Amino acid sequence: MKSQLLYIVLAIVAGAVLPLQAGLNVQLGKSVSQSVFAAFASFLVGSLGLLIYLFIIKFDFSLVVNVKSVSPVVWIAGLLGAFYVTAVIVLAPKLGTTLTFSLVVAGQMAVSLVLDHYGLFGLPVKTVNWQRLLGIAFLITGVLLIRKF
Protein backbone atom coordinates (compact mmCIF):
# COMPACT_ATOMS: atom_id res chain seq x y z
CA MET A 1 0.00 0.00 0.00
CA LYS A 2 2.84 2.40 0.83
CA SER A 3 4.45 1.92 -2.58
CA GLN A 4 1.09 2.51 -4.26
CA LEU A 5 0.66 5.70 -2.23
CA LEU A 6 3.98 6.92 -3.59
CA TYR A 7 2.75 6.25 -7.13
CA ILE A 8 -0.52 8.06 -6.41
CA VAL A 9 1.34 11.12 -5.11
CA LEU A 10 3.68 11.01 -8.12
CA ALA A 11 0.67 10.92 -10.47
CA ILE A 12 -0.91 13.91 -8.72
CA VAL A 13 2.34 15.86 -8.90
CA ALA A 14 2.75 14.94 -12.58
CA GLY A 15 -0.76 16.22 -13.26
CA ALA A 16 -0.13 19.37 -11.22
CA VAL A 17 2.89 20.40 -13.27
CA LEU A 18 1.00 20.28 -16.58
CA PRO A 19 -0.88 23.58 -16.09
CA LEU A 20 2.40 25.15 -14.92
CA GLN A 21 4.12 23.89 -18.05
CA ALA A 22 1.27 25.26 -20.16
CA GLY A 23 1.46 28.70 -18.60
CA LEU A 24 5.21 28.91 -19.01
CA ASN A 25 5.03 27.66 -22.61
CA VAL A 26 2.29 30.18 -23.42
CA GLN A 27 4.58 32.97 -22.21
CA LEU A 28 7.45 31.61 -24.32
CA GLY A 29 5.22 31.31 -27.39
CA LYS A 30 3.94 34.86 -26.97
CA SER A 31 7.50 36.20 -26.77
CA VAL A 32 8.14 35.05 -30.35
CA SER A 33 4.51 35.11 -31.56
CA GLN A 34 4.60 31.38 -32.34
CA SER A 35 3.12 28.62 -30.19
CA VAL A 36 4.90 25.87 -32.12
CA PHE A 37 8.28 27.39 -31.19
CA ALA A 38 7.34 27.12 -27.52
CA ALA A 39 6.48 23.44 -27.99
CA PHE A 40 9.78 22.89 -29.82
CA ALA A 41 11.74 24.66 -27.09
CA SER A 42 9.91 22.65 -24.42
CA PHE A 43 10.85 19.36 -26.08
CA LEU A 44 14.42 20.51 -26.69
CA VAL A 45 14.98 21.51 -23.07
CA GLY A 46 13.19 18.38 -21.87
CA SER A 47 15.29 16.18 -24.14
CA LEU A 48 18.50 17.76 -22.89
CA GLY A 49 17.34 17.26 -19.30
CA LEU A 50 16.59 13.60 -19.98
CA LEU A 51 19.95 13.10 -21.70
CA ILE A 52 21.73 14.55 -18.66
CA TYR A 53 19.67 12.27 -16.41
CA LEU A 54 20.66 9.23 -18.50
CA PHE A 55 24.32 10.14 -18.00
CA ILE A 56 23.78 10.63 -14.26
CA ILE A 57 22.24 7.16 -13.86
CA LYS A 58 24.98 5.71 -16.09
CA PHE A 59 22.53 4.39 -18.69
CA ASP A 60 24.08 1.75 -20.93
CA PHE A 61 23.69 3.41 -24.34
CA SER A 62 24.70 0.17 -26.06
CA LEU A 63 21.15 -1.04 -25.24
CA VAL A 64 19.73 1.47 -27.72
CA VAL A 65 20.19 -1.09 -30.50
CA ASN A 66 17.34 -3.05 -28.87
CA VAL A 67 14.81 -0.51 -30.16
CA LYS A 68 15.19 -2.13 -33.58
CA SER A 69 12.98 -4.95 -32.30
CA VAL A 70 9.99 -2.73 -31.47
CA SER A 71 7.29 -1.80 -33.93
CA PRO A 72 7.95 1.44 -35.83
CA VAL A 73 4.52 2.59 -34.65
CA VAL A 74 5.89 3.27 -31.14
CA TRP A 75 7.79 6.28 -32.50
CA ILE A 76 4.45 8.01 -33.06
CA ALA A 77 4.43 8.64 -29.30
CA GLY A 78 6.83 11.55 -29.83
CA LEU A 79 4.48 13.12 -32.36
CA LEU A 80 1.54 12.61 -30.01
CA GLY A 81 3.48 14.36 -27.25
CA ALA A 82 4.34 17.24 -29.60
CA PHE A 83 0.68 17.53 -30.63
CA TYR A 84 -0.45 17.55 -27.01
CA VAL A 85 2.01 20.21 -25.86
CA THR A 86 1.29 22.42 -28.88
CA ALA A 87 -2.49 22.03 -28.48
CA VAL A 88 -2.33 23.01 -24.82
CA ILE A 89 -0.19 26.06 -25.65
CA VAL A 90 -2.75 27.15 -28.25
CA LEU A 91 -5.86 26.30 -26.19
CA ALA A 92 -4.93 27.57 -22.71
CA PRO A 93 -5.07 31.29 -23.62
CA LYS A 94 -8.31 30.77 -25.57
CA LEU A 95 -10.22 28.51 -23.16
CA GLY A 96 -8.39 29.12 -19.89
CA THR A 97 -6.32 26.50 -18.13
CA THR A 98 -9.20 25.05 -16.09
CA LEU A 99 -11.41 24.32 -19.10
CA THR A 100 -8.45 23.23 -21.23
CA PHE A 101 -7.26 20.70 -18.68
CA SER A 102 -10.73 19.48 -17.74
CA LEU A 103 -11.30 18.71 -21.43
CA VAL A 104 -7.85 17.10 -21.64
CA VAL A 105 -8.65 14.90 -18.62
CA ALA A 106 -12.04 13.96 -20.11
CA GLY A 107 -10.30 12.91 -23.33
CA GLN A 108 -7.68 11.00 -21.38
CA MET A 109 -10.34 9.14 -19.39
CA ALA A 110 -12.33 8.18 -22.49
CA VAL A 111 -9.30 6.72 -24.27
CA SER A 112 -7.99 5.18 -21.04
CA LEU A 113 -11.26 3.25 -20.66
CA VAL A 114 -10.76 1.74 -24.11
CA LEU A 115 -7.07 0.94 -23.49
CA ASP A 116 -7.88 -0.72 -20.16
CA HIS A 117 -10.96 -2.58 -21.41
CA TYR A 118 -9.08 -4.24 -24.27
CA GLY A 119 -5.64 -4.37 -22.62
CA LEU A 120 -4.11 -2.58 -25.59
CA PHE A 121 -0.33 -2.05 -25.78
CA GLY A 122 0.23 -4.82 -23.24
CA LEU A 123 -1.62 -2.99 -20.45
CA PRO A 124 -3.56 -5.07 -17.91
CA VAL A 125 -7.23 -5.64 -18.77
CA LYS A 126 -9.70 -3.73 -16.59
CA THR A 127 -13.13 -4.10 -18.12
CA VAL A 128 -15.53 -1.20 -18.42
CA ASN A 129 -18.26 -1.30 -15.81
CA TRP A 130 -21.03 1.00 -14.66
CA GLN A 131 -18.84 2.54 -11.94
CA ARG A 132 -16.19 3.57 -14.44
CA LEU A 133 -18.83 4.94 -16.79
CA LEU A 134 -20.33 6.88 -13.90
CA GLY A 135 -16.89 8.35 -13.24
CA ILE A 136 -16.70 9.51 -16.86
CA ALA A 137 -20.19 10.98 -16.57
CA PHE A 138 -19.06 12.94 -13.49
CA LEU A 139 -16.02 14.19 -15.40
CA ILE A 140 -18.20 15.33 -18.30
CA THR A 141 -20.57 17.00 -15.84
CA GLY A 142 -17.59 18.78 -14.32
CA VAL A 143 -16.43 19.97 -17.74
CA LEU A 144 -19.91 21.31 -18.47
CA LEU A 145 -20.03 23.15 -15.13
CA ILE A 146 -16.58 24.65 -15.69
CA ARG A 147 -17.58 25.70 -19.22
CA LYS A 148 -20.80 27.33 -17.97
CA PHE A 149 -19.30 29.17 -15.01
PDB file of C-alpha atoms in Angstrom:
ATOM      1  CA  MET A   1       0.000   0.000   0.000  1.00  0.00           C
ATOM      2  CA  LYS A   2       2.838   2.397   0.826  1.00  0.00           C
ATOM      3  CA  SER A   3       4.450   1.918  -2.582  1.00  0.00           C
ATOM      4  CA  GLN A   4       1.092   2.507  -4.258  1.00  0.00           C
ATOM      5  CA  LEU A   5       0.658   5.698  -2.227  1.00  0.00           C
ATOM      6  CA  LEU A   6       3.977   6.921  -3.587  1.00  0.00           C
ATOM      7  CA  TYR A   7       2.747   6.255  -7.133  1.00  0.00           C
ATOM      8  CA  ILE A   8      -0.519   8.065  -6.412  1.00  0.00           C
ATOM      9  CA  VAL A   9       1.341  11.115  -5.106  1.00  0.00           C
ATOM     10  CA  LEU A  10       3.684  11.010  -8.117  1.00  0.00           C
ATOM     11  CA  ALA A  11       0.670  10.924 -10.474  1.00  0.00           C
ATOM     12  CA  ILE A  12      -0.909  13.907  -8.721  1.00  0.00           C
ATOM     13  CA  VAL A  13       2.344  15.862  -8.904  1.00  0.00           C
ATOM     14  CA  ALA A  14       2.754  14.940 -12.583  1.00  0.00           C
ATOM     15  CA  GLY A  15      -0.758  16.223 -13.256  1.00  0.00           C
ATOM     16  CA  ALA A  16      -0.132  19.367 -11.218  1.00  0.00           C
ATOM     17  CA  VAL A  17       2.895  20.398 -13.274  1.00  0.00           C
ATOM     18  CA  LEU A  18       1.001  20.282 -16.581  1.00  0.00           C
ATOM     19  CA  PRO A  19      -0.875  23.583 -16.088  1.00  0.00           C
ATOM     20  CA  LEU A  20       2.396  25.154 -14.917  1.00  0.00           C
ATOM     21  CA  GLN A  21       4.120  23.891 -18.047  1.00  0.00           C
ATOM     22  CA  ALA A  22       1.267  25.264 -20.156  1.00  0.00           C
ATOM     23  CA  GLY A  23       1.464  28.704 -18.598  1.00  0.00           C
ATOM     24  CA  LEU A  24       5.214  28.906 -19.009  1.00  0.00           C
ATOM     25  CA  ASN A  25       5.033  27.659 -22.606  1.00  0.00           C
ATOM     26  CA  VAL A  26       2.290  30.177 -23.420  1.00  0.00           C
ATOM     27  CA  GLN A  27       4.583  32.967 -22.215  1.00  0.00           C
ATOM     28  CA  LEU A  28       7.448  31.614 -24.315  1.00  0.00           C
ATOM     29  CA  GLY A  29       5.215  31.312 -27.389  1.00  0.00           C
ATOM     30  CA  LYS A  30       3.942  34.860 -26.974  1.00  0.00           C
ATOM     31  CA  SER A  31       7.496  36.198 -26.768  1.00  0.00           C
ATOM     32  CA  VAL A  32       8.139  35.053 -30.345  1.00  0.00           C
ATOM     33  CA  SER A  33       4.506  35.114 -31.562  1.00  0.00           C
ATOM     34  CA  GLN A  34       4.601  31.385 -32.337  1.00  0.00           C
ATOM     35  CA  SER A  35       3.124  28.617 -30.188  1.00  0.00           C
ATOM     36  CA  VAL A  36       4.901  25.871 -32.115  1.00  0.00           C
ATOM     37  CA  PHE A  37       8.279  27.388 -31.192  1.00  0.00           C
ATOM     38  CA  ALA A  38       7.337  27.124 -27.523  1.00  0.00           C
ATOM     39  CA  ALA A  39       6.484  23.436 -27.986  1.00  0.00           C
ATOM     40  CA  PHE A  40       9.777  22.890 -29.815  1.00  0.00           C
ATOM     41  CA  ALA A  41      11.741  24.664 -27.086  1.00  0.00           C
ATOM     42  CA  SER A  42       9.913  22.646 -24.419  1.00  0.00           C
ATOM     43  CA  PHE A  43      10.845  19.364 -26.078  1.00  0.00           C
ATOM     44  CA  LEU A  44      14.418  20.513 -26.695  1.00  0.00           C
ATOM     45  CA  VAL A  45      14.985  21.512 -23.066  1.00  0.00           C
ATOM     46  CA  GLY A  46      13.191  18.381 -21.866  1.00  0.00           C
ATOM     47  CA  SER A  47      15.289  16.177 -24.144  1.00  0.00           C
ATOM     48  CA  LEU A  48      18.500  17.760 -22.889  1.00  0.00           C
ATOM     49  CA  GLY A  49      17.339  17.259 -19.304  1.00  0.00           C
ATOM     50  CA  LEU A  50      16.587  13.600 -19.977  1.00  0.00           C
ATOM     51  CA  LEU A  51      19.952  13.103 -21.695  1.00  0.00           C
ATOM     52  CA  ILE A  52      21.731  14.552 -18.660  1.00  0.00           C
ATOM     53  CA  TYR A  53      19.670  12.268 -16.407  1.00  0.00           C
ATOM     54  CA  LEU A  54      20.662   9.225 -18.503  1.00  0.00           C
ATOM     55  CA  PHE A  55      24.325  10.138 -18.004  1.00  0.00           C
ATOM     56  CA  ILE A  56      23.780  10.630 -14.264  1.00  0.00           C
ATOM     57  CA  ILE A  57      22.240   7.165 -13.858  1.00  0.00           C
ATOM     58  CA  LYS A  58      24.976   5.715 -16.095  1.00  0.00           C
ATOM     59  CA  PHE A  59      22.532   4.390 -18.689  1.00  0.00           C
ATOM     60  CA  ASP A  60      24.082   1.755 -20.933  1.00  0.00           C
ATOM     61  CA  PHE A  61      23.692   3.415 -24.335  1.00  0.00           C
ATOM     62  CA  SER A  62      24.703   0.169 -26.061  1.00  0.00           C
ATOM     63  CA  LEU A  63      21.154  -1.042 -25.241  1.00  0.00           C
ATOM     64  CA  VAL A  64      19.728   1.466 -27.716  1.00  0.00           C
ATOM     65  CA  VAL A  65      20.189  -1.092 -30.502  1.00  0.00           C
ATOM     66  CA  ASN A  66      17.343  -3.054 -28.873  1.00  0.00           C
ATOM     67  CA  VAL A  67      14.810  -0.510 -30.155  1.00  0.00           C
ATOM     68  CA  LYS A  68      15.189  -2.130 -33.576  1.00  0.00           C
ATOM     69  CA  SER A  69      12.984  -4.945 -32.295  1.00  0.00           C
ATOM     70  CA  VAL A  70       9.987  -2.728 -31.465  1.00  0.00           C
ATOM     71  CA  SER A  71       7.287  -1.796 -33.927  1.00  0.00           C
ATOM     72  CA  PRO A  72       7.955   1.439 -35.834  1.00  0.00           C
ATOM     73  CA  VAL A  73       4.515   2.585 -34.647  1.00  0.00           C
ATOM     74  CA  VAL A  74       5.893   3.267 -31.144  1.00  0.00           C
ATOM     75  CA  TRP A  75       7.791   6.275 -32.500  1.00  0.00           C
ATOM     76  CA  ILE A  76       4.455   8.006 -33.064  1.00  0.00           C
ATOM     77  CA  ALA A  77       4.430   8.639 -29.298  1.00  0.00           C
ATOM     78  CA  GLY A  78       6.825  11.547 -29.830  1.00  0.00           C
ATOM     79  CA  LEU A  79       4.479  13.117 -32.363  1.00  0.00           C
ATOM     80  CA  LEU A  80       1.542  12.605 -30.013  1.00  0.00           C
ATOM     81  CA  GLY A  81       3.477  14.364 -27.255  1.00  0.00           C
ATOM     82  CA  ALA A  82       4.337  17.239 -29.596  1.00  0.00           C
ATOM     83  CA  PHE A  83       0.681  17.530 -30.631  1.00  0.00           C
ATOM     84  CA  TYR A  84      -0.446  17.546 -27.009  1.00  0.00           C
ATOM     85  CA  VAL A  85       2.008  20.210 -25.859  1.00  0.00           C
ATOM     86  CA  THR A  86       1.287  22.419 -28.881  1.00  0.00           C
ATOM     87  CA  ALA A  87      -2.488  22.026 -28.484  1.00  0.00           C
ATOM     88  CA  VAL A  88      -2.329  23.013 -24.818  1.00  0.00           C
ATOM     89  CA  ILE A  89      -0.193  26.063 -25.653  1.00  0.00           C
ATOM     90  CA  VAL A  90      -2.755  27.146 -28.249  1.00  0.00           C
ATOM     91  CA  LEU A  91      -5.861  26.301 -26.193  1.00  0.00           C
ATOM     92  CA  ALA A  92      -4.933  27.571 -22.710  1.00  0.00           C
ATOM     93  CA  PRO A  93      -5.067  31.287 -23.621  1.00  0.00           C
ATOM     94  CA  LYS A  94      -8.310  30.775 -25.570  1.00  0.00           C
ATOM     95  CA  LEU A  95     -10.219  28.507 -23.161  1.00  0.00           C
ATOM     96  CA  GLY A  96      -8.389  29.123 -19.887  1.00  0.00           C
ATOM     97  CA  THR A  97      -6.321  26.499 -18.126  1.00  0.00           C
ATOM     98  CA  THR A  98      -9.196  25.052 -16.094  1.00  0.00           C
ATOM     99  CA  LEU A  99     -11.414  24.320 -19.097  1.00  0.00           C
ATOM    100  CA  THR A 100      -8.453  23.229 -21.227  1.00  0.00           C
ATOM    101  CA  PHE A 101      -7.263  20.696 -18.680  1.00  0.00           C
ATOM    102  CA  SER A 102     -10.734  19.482 -17.740  1.00  0.00           C
ATOM    103  CA  LEU A 103     -11.299  18.714 -21.428  1.00  0.00           C
ATOM    104  CA  VAL A 104      -7.847  17.097 -21.636  1.00  0.00           C
ATOM    105  CA  VAL A 105      -8.650  14.899 -18.621  1.00  0.00           C
ATOM    106  CA  ALA A 106     -12.044  13.963 -20.109  1.00  0.00           C
ATOM    107  CA  GLY A 107     -10.305  12.910 -23.330  1.00  0.00           C
ATOM    108  CA  GLN A 108      -7.679  10.995 -21.376  1.00  0.00           C
ATOM    109  CA  MET A 109     -10.337   9.138 -19.393  1.00  0.00           C
ATOM    110  CA  ALA A 110     -12.328   8.181 -22.487  1.00  0.00           C
ATOM    111  CA  VAL A 111      -9.296   6.725 -24.274  1.00  0.00           C
ATOM    112  CA  SER A 112      -7.991   5.179 -21.040  1.00  0.00           C
ATOM    113  CA  LEU A 113     -11.256   3.251 -20.657  1.00  0.00           C
ATOM    114  CA  VAL A 114     -10.756   1.744 -24.109  1.00  0.00           C
ATOM    115  CA  LEU A 115      -7.070   0.939 -23.487  1.00  0.00           C
ATOM    116  CA  ASP A 116      -7.885  -0.716 -20.155  1.00  0.00           C
ATOM    117  CA  HIS A 117     -10.955  -2.575 -21.412  1.00  0.00           C
ATOM    118  CA  TYR A 118      -9.078  -4.244 -24.270  1.00  0.00           C
ATOM    119  CA  GLY A 119      -5.635  -4.366 -22.620  1.00  0.00           C
ATOM    120  CA  LEU A 120      -4.108  -2.582 -25.591  1.00  0.00           C
ATOM    121  CA  PHE A 121      -0.326  -2.047 -25.777  1.00  0.00           C
ATOM    122  CA  GLY A 122       0.229  -4.817 -23.236  1.00  0.00           C
ATOM    123  CA  LEU A 123      -1.619  -2.992 -20.448  1.00  0.00           C
ATOM    124  CA  PRO A 124      -3.564  -5.070 -17.911  1.00  0.00           C
ATOM    125  CA  VAL A 125      -7.227  -5.637 -18.766  1.00  0.00           C
ATOM    126  CA  LYS A 126      -9.698  -3.731 -16.589  1.00  0.00           C
ATOM    127  CA  THR A 127     -13.127  -4.095 -18.117  1.00  0.00           C
ATOM    128  CA  VAL A 128     -15.531  -1.201 -18.425  1.00  0.00           C
ATOM    129  CA  ASN A 129     -18.264  -1.305 -15.809  1.00  0.00           C
ATOM    130  CA  TRP A 130     -21.025   1.001 -14.663  1.00  0.00           C
ATOM    131  CA  GLN A 131     -18.839   2.543 -11.940  1.00  0.00           C
ATOM    132  CA  ARG A 132     -16.190   3.572 -14.440  1.00  0.00           C
ATOM    133  CA  LEU A 133     -18.834   4.937 -16.794  1.00  0.00           C
ATOM    134  CA  LEU A 134     -20.333   6.878 -13.903  1.00  0.00           C
ATOM    135  CA  GLY A 135     -16.892   8.351 -13.239  1.00  0.00           C
ATOM    136  CA  ILE A 136     -16.695   9.511 -16.859  1.00  0.00           C
ATOM    137  CA  ALA A 137     -20.187  10.984 -16.566  1.00  0.00           C
ATOM    138  CA  PHE A 138     -19.064  12.937 -13.487  1.00  0.00           C
ATOM    139  CA  LEU A 139     -16.023  14.191 -15.398  1.00  0.00           C
ATOM    140  CA  ILE A 140     -18.200  15.326 -18.299  1.00  0.00           C
ATOM    141  CA  THR A 141     -20.572  17.001 -15.840  1.00  0.00           C
ATOM    142  CA  GLY A 142     -17.590  18.778 -14.318  1.00  0.00           C
ATOM    143  CA  VAL A 143     -16.429  19.972 -17.735  1.00  0.00           C
ATOM    144  CA  LEU A 144     -19.914  21.310 -18.473  1.00  0.00           C
ATOM    145  CA  LEU A 145     -20.032  23.154 -15.131  1.00  0.00           C
ATOM    146  CA  ILE A 146     -16.576  24.650 -15.693  1.00  0.00           C
ATOM    147  CA  ARG A 147     -17.585  25.702 -19.220  1.00  0.00           C
ATOM    148  CA  LYS A 148     -20.800  27.334 -17.969  1.00  0.00           C
ATOM    149  CA  PHE A 149     -19.303  29.173 -15.013  1.00  0.00           C
TER     150      PHE A 149
END
